């Protein structure tokens, strides 16, 4: 009874590292999602060099880091990149995580981890940061010290409820629901504790890097460069959007009649919702690309470190 009562009153507090006071129990309980202490003293530059030599694309590194970190829930402090549970059941087989691509990336990351003494969790996040650096030409901060959880300390049943049924940041929707994709996007954004501006730059930035589950909403000619192209084109009245299905639209050039792009409801909400459009217009200005990139990096770093309760 005592253990059940303690769990009832404390399960929304997150991992045990957040507990304060002399009465905090020493025992590790599986519902606390235990994570061993990570190694902070590895050679980061060596890891960077190995990651740069790994032949992984910017998209693969950024998408893997996002898949790992974006499971975080500010409602109960669960999920996140710390623990690298993306390599364990059930996360490794979630459809949203593109299991075939994920396993390919993790295989290369595991080799780098064993060569450098860095945790796989740190390698995953560092890989994403390197991808953003390559695409933006700017420095992205990285804080080492994450640990790697074990399958034995991962409650598969309770982690299964963290599976994203929709992730607008990756333009993913598992199936059709009564709730609209854009409403599910807002739910995901508030769980990550993101502002409207942070949500906007993250989605626009990831689309500019080609990150979209079915390829929709990639409104750019160069997916190697982090840019505000998505927002520029989603707001451009040169394009007329015609309905294909409830969640898919084709974008036609009004002057030539040529079909140029495809997009989802999540993509088009940045042009149709008055508040999001106002934010988008600021970032879509001709002289705003640097501001856009800086704000993307800031929001990216926030998500990558959202579960670092030790810093």
Short mmCIF file of C-alpha atoms in Angstrom, two decimals:
data_model
loop_
_atom_site.label_atom_id
_atom_site.label_comp_id
_atom_site.label_asym_id
_atom_site.label_seq_id
_atom_site.Cartn_x
_atom_site.Cartn_y
_atom_site.Cartn_z
CA UNK A 1 0.00 0.00 0.00
CA UNK A 2 2.81 2.40 0.90
CA UNK A 3 4.52 1.92 -2.46
CA UNK A 4 1.27 2.32 -4.38
CA UNK A 5 0.42 5.48 -2.41
CA UNK A 6 3.89 6.93 -3.01
CA UNK A 7 3.58 6.23 -6.76
CA UNK A 8 0.14 7.87 -6.90
CA UNK A 9 1.41 11.08 -5.30
CA UNK A 10 4.81 11.33 -7.00
CA UNK A 11 4.60 9.85 -10.50
CA UNK A 12 4.16 13.28 -12.14
CA UNK A 13 7.41 14.55 -10.61
CA UNK A 14 9.60 12.81 -13.15
CA UNK A 15 12.88 11.01 -12.39
CA UNK A 16 14.35 10.69 -8.92
CA UNK A 17 17.01 13.33 -9.67
CA UNK A 18 14.26 15.94 -9.23
CA UNK A 19 13.47 14.86 -5.66
CA UNK A 20 14.55 17.19 -2.84
CA UNK A 21 14.89 16.74 0.90
CA UNK A 22 16.09 14.09 3.37
CA UNK A 23 12.96 11.94 3.08
CA UNK A 24 13.41 11.13 -0.62
CA UNK A 25 13.66 7.33 -0.92
CA UNK A 26 16.94 5.77 -2.06
CA UNK A 27 15.25 2.89 -3.89
CA UNK A 28 14.98 2.99 -7.71
CA UNK A 29 11.47 2.18 -8.96
CA UNK A 30 10.78 1.33 -12.59
CA UNK A 31 7.97 3.88 -12.91
CA UNK A 32 10.56 6.60 -12.18
CA UNK A 33 12.25 5.70 -15.49
CA UNK A 34 15.72 5.18 -13.92
CA UNK A 35 18.74 6.39 -15.93
CA UNK A 36 22.34 5.68 -14.84
CA UNK A 37 24.71 8.63 -14.52
CA UNK A 38 26.33 9.54 -17.82
CA UNK A 39 29.94 10.26 -18.74
CA UNK A 40 30.72 13.97 -19.17
CA UNK A 41 34.44 13.52 -19.76
CA UNK A 42 34.69 12.15 -23.28
CA UNK A 43 36.39 13.73 -26.28
CA UNK A 44 33.61 15.73 -27.94
CA UNK A 45 35.81 16.74 -30.89
CA UNK A 46 36.65 13.10 -31.60
CA UNK A 47 32.94 12.28 -31.55
CA UNK A 48 32.25 15.14 -33.95
CA UNK A 49 34.93 13.93 -36.35
CA UNK A 50 33.57 10.38 -36.29
CA UNK A 51 30.02 11.64 -36.84
CA UNK A 52 31.19 13.75 -39.79
CA UNK A 53 32.84 10.65 -41.26
CA UNK A 54 29.81 8.44 -40.72
CA UNK A 55 28.21 9.20 -44.12
CA UNK A 56 24.88 9.92 -42.40
CA UNK A 57 22.85 12.71 -43.95
CA UNK A 58 21.85 15.91 -42.18
CA UNK A 59 18.23 14.77 -42.35
CA UNK A 60 19.01 11.42 -40.69
CA UNK A 61 20.97 12.97 -37.84
CA UNK A 62 18.51 15.78 -37.17
CA UNK A 63 15.46 13.54 -37.45
CA UNK A 64 16.93 10.93 -35.09
CA UNK A 65 17.78 13.56 -32.46
CA UNK A 66 14.29 15.05 -32.72
CA UNK A 67 12.65 11.61 -32.47
CA UNK A 68 14.60 10.94 -29.27
CA UNK A 69 14.18 14.31 -27.53
CA UNK A 70 10.62 15.18 -28.59
CA UNK A 71 9.08 12.40 -26.48
CA UNK A 72 9.50 14.74 -23.49
CA UNK A 73 6.29 15.68 -21.66
CA UNK A 74 6.31 18.74 -19.41
CA UNK A 75 3.08 17.41 -17.85
CA UNK A 76 4.89 14.63 -15.95
CA UNK A 77 8.56 15.13 -16.90
CA UNK A 78 8.74 11.77 -18.71
CA UNK A 79 10.43 11.04 -22.01
CA UNK A 80 13.24 12.99 -23.66
CA UNK A 81 16.64 12.08 -25.05
CA UNK A 82 18.31 11.24 -21.73
CA UNK A 83 18.40 7.46 -21.41
CA UNK A 84 18.41 6.89 -25.21
CA UNK A 85 15.26 4.82 -24.86
CA UNK A 86 14.67 5.37 -28.57
CA UNK A 87 16.94 2.33 -29.08
CA UNK A 88 14.75 0.14 -26.83
CA UNK A 89 11.27 -1.35 -27.05
CA UNK A 90 8.75 0.08 -27.63
CA UNK A 91 10.20 3.29 -29.15
CA UNK A 92 12.49 1.64 -31.67
CA UNK A 93 9.47 0.18 -33.48
CA UNK A 94 7.18 3.23 -33.42
CA UNK A 95 6.04 4.06 -36.94
CA UNK A 96 6.72 7.78 -36.42
CA UNK A 97 10.41 6.98 -35.84
CA UNK A 98 10.92 5.29 -39.24
CA UNK A 99 12.30 2.04 -37.71
CA UNK A 100 14.41 1.00 -40.72
CA UNK A 101 16.15 4.38 -40.94
CA UNK A 102 16.48 4.59 -37.16
CA UNK A 103 18.16 1.18 -36.82
CA UNK A 104 20.64 2.10 -39.56
CA UNK A 105 21.56 5.34 -37.76
CA UNK A 106 21.77 3.69 -34.33
CA UNK A 107 24.12 1.01 -35.64
CA UNK A 108 26.63 3.70 -36.64
CA UNK A 109 26.08 5.64 -33.42
CA UNK A 110 26.71 2.52 -31.30
CA UNK A 111 30.10 2.09 -32.93
CA UNK A 112 31.04 5.72 -32.21
CA UNK A 113 29.80 5.35 -28.63
CA UNK A 114 31.98 2.29 -28.02
CA UNK A 115 35.04 4.04 -29.51
CA UNK A 116 34.72 7.23 -27.47
CA UNK A 117 33.10 6.24 -24.17
CA UNK A 118 30.21 8.65 -24.81
CA UNK A 119 26.71 7.47 -24.04
CA UNK A 120 24.50 6.68 -27.02
CA UNK A 121 22.09 9.34 -25.72
CA UNK A 122 24.83 11.98 -26.04
CA UNK A 123 25.83 10.75 -29.50
CA UNK A 124 22.22 10.99 -30.70
CA UNK A 125 21.88 14.60 -29.53
CA UNK A 126 25.37 15.58 -30.70
CA UNK A 127 24.60 14.15 -34.14
CA UNK A 128 21.50 16.32 -34.38
CA UNK A 129 23.46 19.39 -33.30
CA UNK A 130 26.11 18.69 -35.95
CA UNK A 131 23.37 18.36 -38.56
CA UNK A 132 21.97 21.76 -37.59
CA UNK A 133 25.47 23.27 -37.62
CA UNK A 134 26.12 21.95 -41.13
CA UNK A 135 22.80 23.28 -42.40
CA UNK A 136 23.04 26.68 -40.73
CA UNK A 137 26.75 27.46 -40.69
CA UNK A 138 26.41 28.47 -37.03
CA UNK A 139 27.53 26.93 -33.77
CA UNK A 140 25.03 24.86 -31.74
CA UNK A 141 25.69 24.33 -28.03
CA UNK A 142 25.92 20.79 -26.64
CA UNK A 143 25.90 19.63 -23.01
CA UNK A 144 27.30 16.11 -22.39
CA UNK A 145 26.43 13.85 -19.49
CA UNK A 146 23.38 11.85 -20.57
CA UNK A 147 23.14 8.20 -19.57
CA UNK A 148 21.86 5.08 -21.32
CA UNK A 149 18.91 3.30 -19.73
CA UNK A 150 18.50 -0.47 -19.92
CA UNK A 151 15.58 -2.46 -21.27
CA UNK A 152 15.11 -3.96 -17.78
CA UNK A 153 14.51 -0.47 -16.36
CA UNK A 154 12.07 0.48 -19.11
CA UNK A 155 8.40 -0.25 -18.52
CA UNK A 156 7.24 -1.09 -22.03
CA UNK A 157 3.55 -0.81 -21.20
CA UNK A 158 3.80 2.66 -19.64
CA UNK A 159 6.16 3.93 -22.35
CA UNK A 160 3.75 2.78 -25.05
CA UNK A 161 1.36 5.58 -24.11
CA UNK A 162 4.05 8.12 -25.04
CA UNK A 163 3.87 7.07 -28.70
CA UNK A 164 2.95 10.11 -30.82
CA UNK A 165 -0.28 9.44 -32.70
CA UNK A 166 0.59 12.61 -34.59
CA UNK A 167 3.71 14.76 -34.72
CA UNK A 168 3.19 17.88 -36.79
CA UNK A 169 6.88 18.73 -36.50
CA UNK A 170 7.60 15.69 -38.66
CA UNK A 171 4.30 15.97 -40.58
CA UNK A 172 3.27 12.58 -39.27
CA UNK A 173 -0.19 11.27 -38.51
CA UNK A 174 -0.66 7.58 -37.72
CA UNK A 175 -4.28 7.54 -38.93
CA UNK A 176 -7.30 9.82 -39.21
CA UNK A 177 -8.75 11.07 -35.93
CA UNK A 178 -11.74 13.14 -34.87
CA UNK A 179 -9.28 15.75 -33.58
CA UNK A 180 -7.70 17.80 -36.38
CA UNK A 181 -3.95 17.51 -37.13
CA UNK A 182 -3.36 21.15 -36.23
CA UNK A 183 -5.00 20.67 -32.81
CA UNK A 184 -2.80 17.63 -32.21
CA UNK A 185 0.20 19.75 -33.19
CA UNK A 186 -0.67 22.31 -30.52
CA UNK A 187 -0.99 19.54 -27.95
CA UNK A 188 2.47 18.24 -28.87
CA UNK A 189 3.93 21.77 -28.72
CA UNK A 190 2.50 22.50 -25.27
CA UNK A 191 3.82 19.19 -23.93
CA UNK A 192 7.25 20.34 -25.13
CA UNK A 193 6.62 23.69 -23.41
CA UNK A 194 7.10 25.62 -26.65
CA UNK A 195 5.88 29.11 -27.45
CA UNK A 196 4.07 29.90 -30.72
CA UNK A 197 7.29 31.38 -32.14
CA UNK A 198 9.37 28.36 -31.10
CA UNK A 199 6.84 25.99 -32.65
CA UNK A 200 6.85 28.01 -35.87
CA UNK A 201 10.62 28.14 -36.34
CA UNK A 202 11.07 24.45 -35.49
CA UNK A 203 8.48 23.27 -38.01
CA UNK A 204 9.65 25.68 -40.72
CA UNK A 205 13.28 24.80 -40.12
CA UNK A 206 12.73 21.06 -40.23
CA UNK A 207 10.67 21.35 -43.42
CA UNK A 208 13.54 23.32 -44.98
CA UNK A 209 15.79 20.33 -44.17
CA UNK A 210 13.35 17.93 -45.84
CA UNK A 211 11.93 16.48 -42.64
CA UNK A 212 8.37 15.36 -43.37
CA UNK A 213 7.12 11.81 -42.99
CA UNK A 214 5.57 11.56 -46.46
CA UNK A 215 7.49 14.40 -48.09
CA UNK A 216 4.67 16.95 -47.93
CA UNK A 217 5.34 20.56 -46.97
CA UNK A 218 8.98 20.60 -48.11
CA UNK A 219 8.64 23.99 -49.80
CA UNK A 220 12.26 24.56 -50.76
CA UNK A 221 14.69 23.77 -53.54
CA UNK A 222 17.65 23.07 -51.24
CA UNK A 223 17.19 20.75 -48.27
CA UNK A 224 20.87 21.05 -47.33
CA UNK A 225 20.41 24.59 -46.00
CA UNK A 226 18.46 25.71 -42.93
CA UNK A 227 16.31 28.59 -44.17
CA UNK A 228 12.95 30.35 -43.88
CA UNK A 229 11.92 29.10 -47.36
CA UNK A 230 8.95 27.18 -45.96
CA UNK A 231 7.41 30.33 -44.47
CA UNK A 232 8.21 32.45 -47.52
CA UNK A 233 6.42 30.00 -49.82
CA UNK A 234 3.51 29.10 -47.54
CA UNK A 235 2.61 32.81 -47.38
CA UNK A 236 3.22 33.56 -51.06
CA UNK A 237 -0.05 34.41 -52.84
CA UNK A 238 1.53 33.14 -56.06
CA UNK A 239 0.42 29.69 -54.96
CA UNK A 240 -3.16 28.46 -54.89
CA UNK A 241 -3.90 25.49 -52.64
CA UNK A 242 -6.49 22.94 -53.76
CA UNK A 243 -7.93 20.16 -51.64
CA UNK A 244 -6.86 16.60 -52.43
CA UNK A 245 -8.17 15.00 -49.23
CA UNK A 246 -9.06 16.14 -45.74
CA UNK A 247 -5.38 16.41 -44.80
CA UNK A 248 -3.64 16.94 -48.14
CA UNK A 249 -3.48 19.89 -50.51
CA UNK A 250 -1.75 20.59 -53.82
CA UNK A 251 -0.12 23.96 -54.43
CA UNK A 252 -0.41 25.38 -57.96
CA UNK A 253 1.33 28.35 -59.52
CA UNK A 254 -1.53 30.77 -60.25
CA UNK A 255 0.17 32.10 -63.38
CA UNK A 256 1.33 28.89 -65.05
CA UNK A 257 -1.16 26.42 -63.61
CA UNK A 258 1.74 24.12 -62.75
CA UNK A 259 1.53 21.95 -59.63
CA UNK A 260 4.54 22.94 -57.53
CA UNK A 261 4.10 21.67 -53.95
CA UNK A 262 2.04 19.46 -51.68
CA UNK A 263 1.21 20.34 -48.07
CA UNK A 264 -0.88 19.20 -45.10
CA UNK A 265 -3.26 21.01 -42.78
CA UNK A 266 -0.38 21.45 -40.33
CA UNK A 267 1.65 23.24 -43.02
CA UNK A 268 -1.18 25.48 -44.19
CA UNK A 269 -2.19 26.55 -40.67
CA UNK A 270 0.79 28.94 -40.70
CA UNK A 271 -0.94 30.87 -43.45
CA UNK A 272 -4.56 30.48 -42.35
CA UNK A 273 -4.45 31.07 -38.59
CA UNK A 274 -4.19 34.79 -37.83
CA UNK A 275 -1.84 34.47 -34.86
CA UNK A 276 0.50 31.96 -36.49
CA UNK A 277 0.44 33.95 -39.72
CA UNK A 278 1.57 37.06 -37.84
CA UNK A 279 4.52 35.14 -36.39
CA UNK A 280 5.28 33.58 -39.78
CA UNK A 281 5.28 36.94 -41.57
CA UNK A 282 7.99 38.24 -39.23
CA UNK A 283 10.26 35.28 -39.98
CA UNK A 284 9.44 35.27 -43.71
CA UNK A 285 10.75 38.79 -44.27
CA UNK A 286 13.66 39.08 -46.69
CA UNK A 287 16.01 40.33 -43.98
CA UNK A 288 14.84 37.89 -41.28
CA UNK A 289 16.68 34.70 -42.26
CA UNK A 290 19.47 35.22 -39.71
CA UNK A 291 16.93 35.87 -36.95
CA UNK A 292 15.04 32.77 -38.06
CA UNK A 293 18.18 30.59 -37.88
CA UNK A 294 19.20 31.96 -34.47
CA UNK A 295 15.71 31.37 -33.07
CA UNK A 296 15.60 27.86 -34.56
CA UNK A 297 18.89 26.99 -32.84
CA UNK A 298 17.62 28.40 -29.55
CA UNK A 299 14.37 26.39 -29.74
CA UNK A 300 16.26 23.27 -30.87
CA UNK A 301 18.63 23.51 -27.89
CA UNK A 302 15.68 23.94 -25.54
CA UNK A 303 14.07 20.70 -26.75
CA UNK A 304 17.37 18.76 -26.69
CA UNK A 305 17.96 19.78 -23.05
CA UNK A 306 14.35 19.68 -21.82
CA UNK A 307 14.95 16.57 -19.69
CA UNK A 308 18.35 17.62 -18.32
CA UNK A 309 17.23 18.18 -14.75
CA UNK A 310 20.88 18.02 -13.65
CA UNK A 311 21.86 21.34 -15.25
#
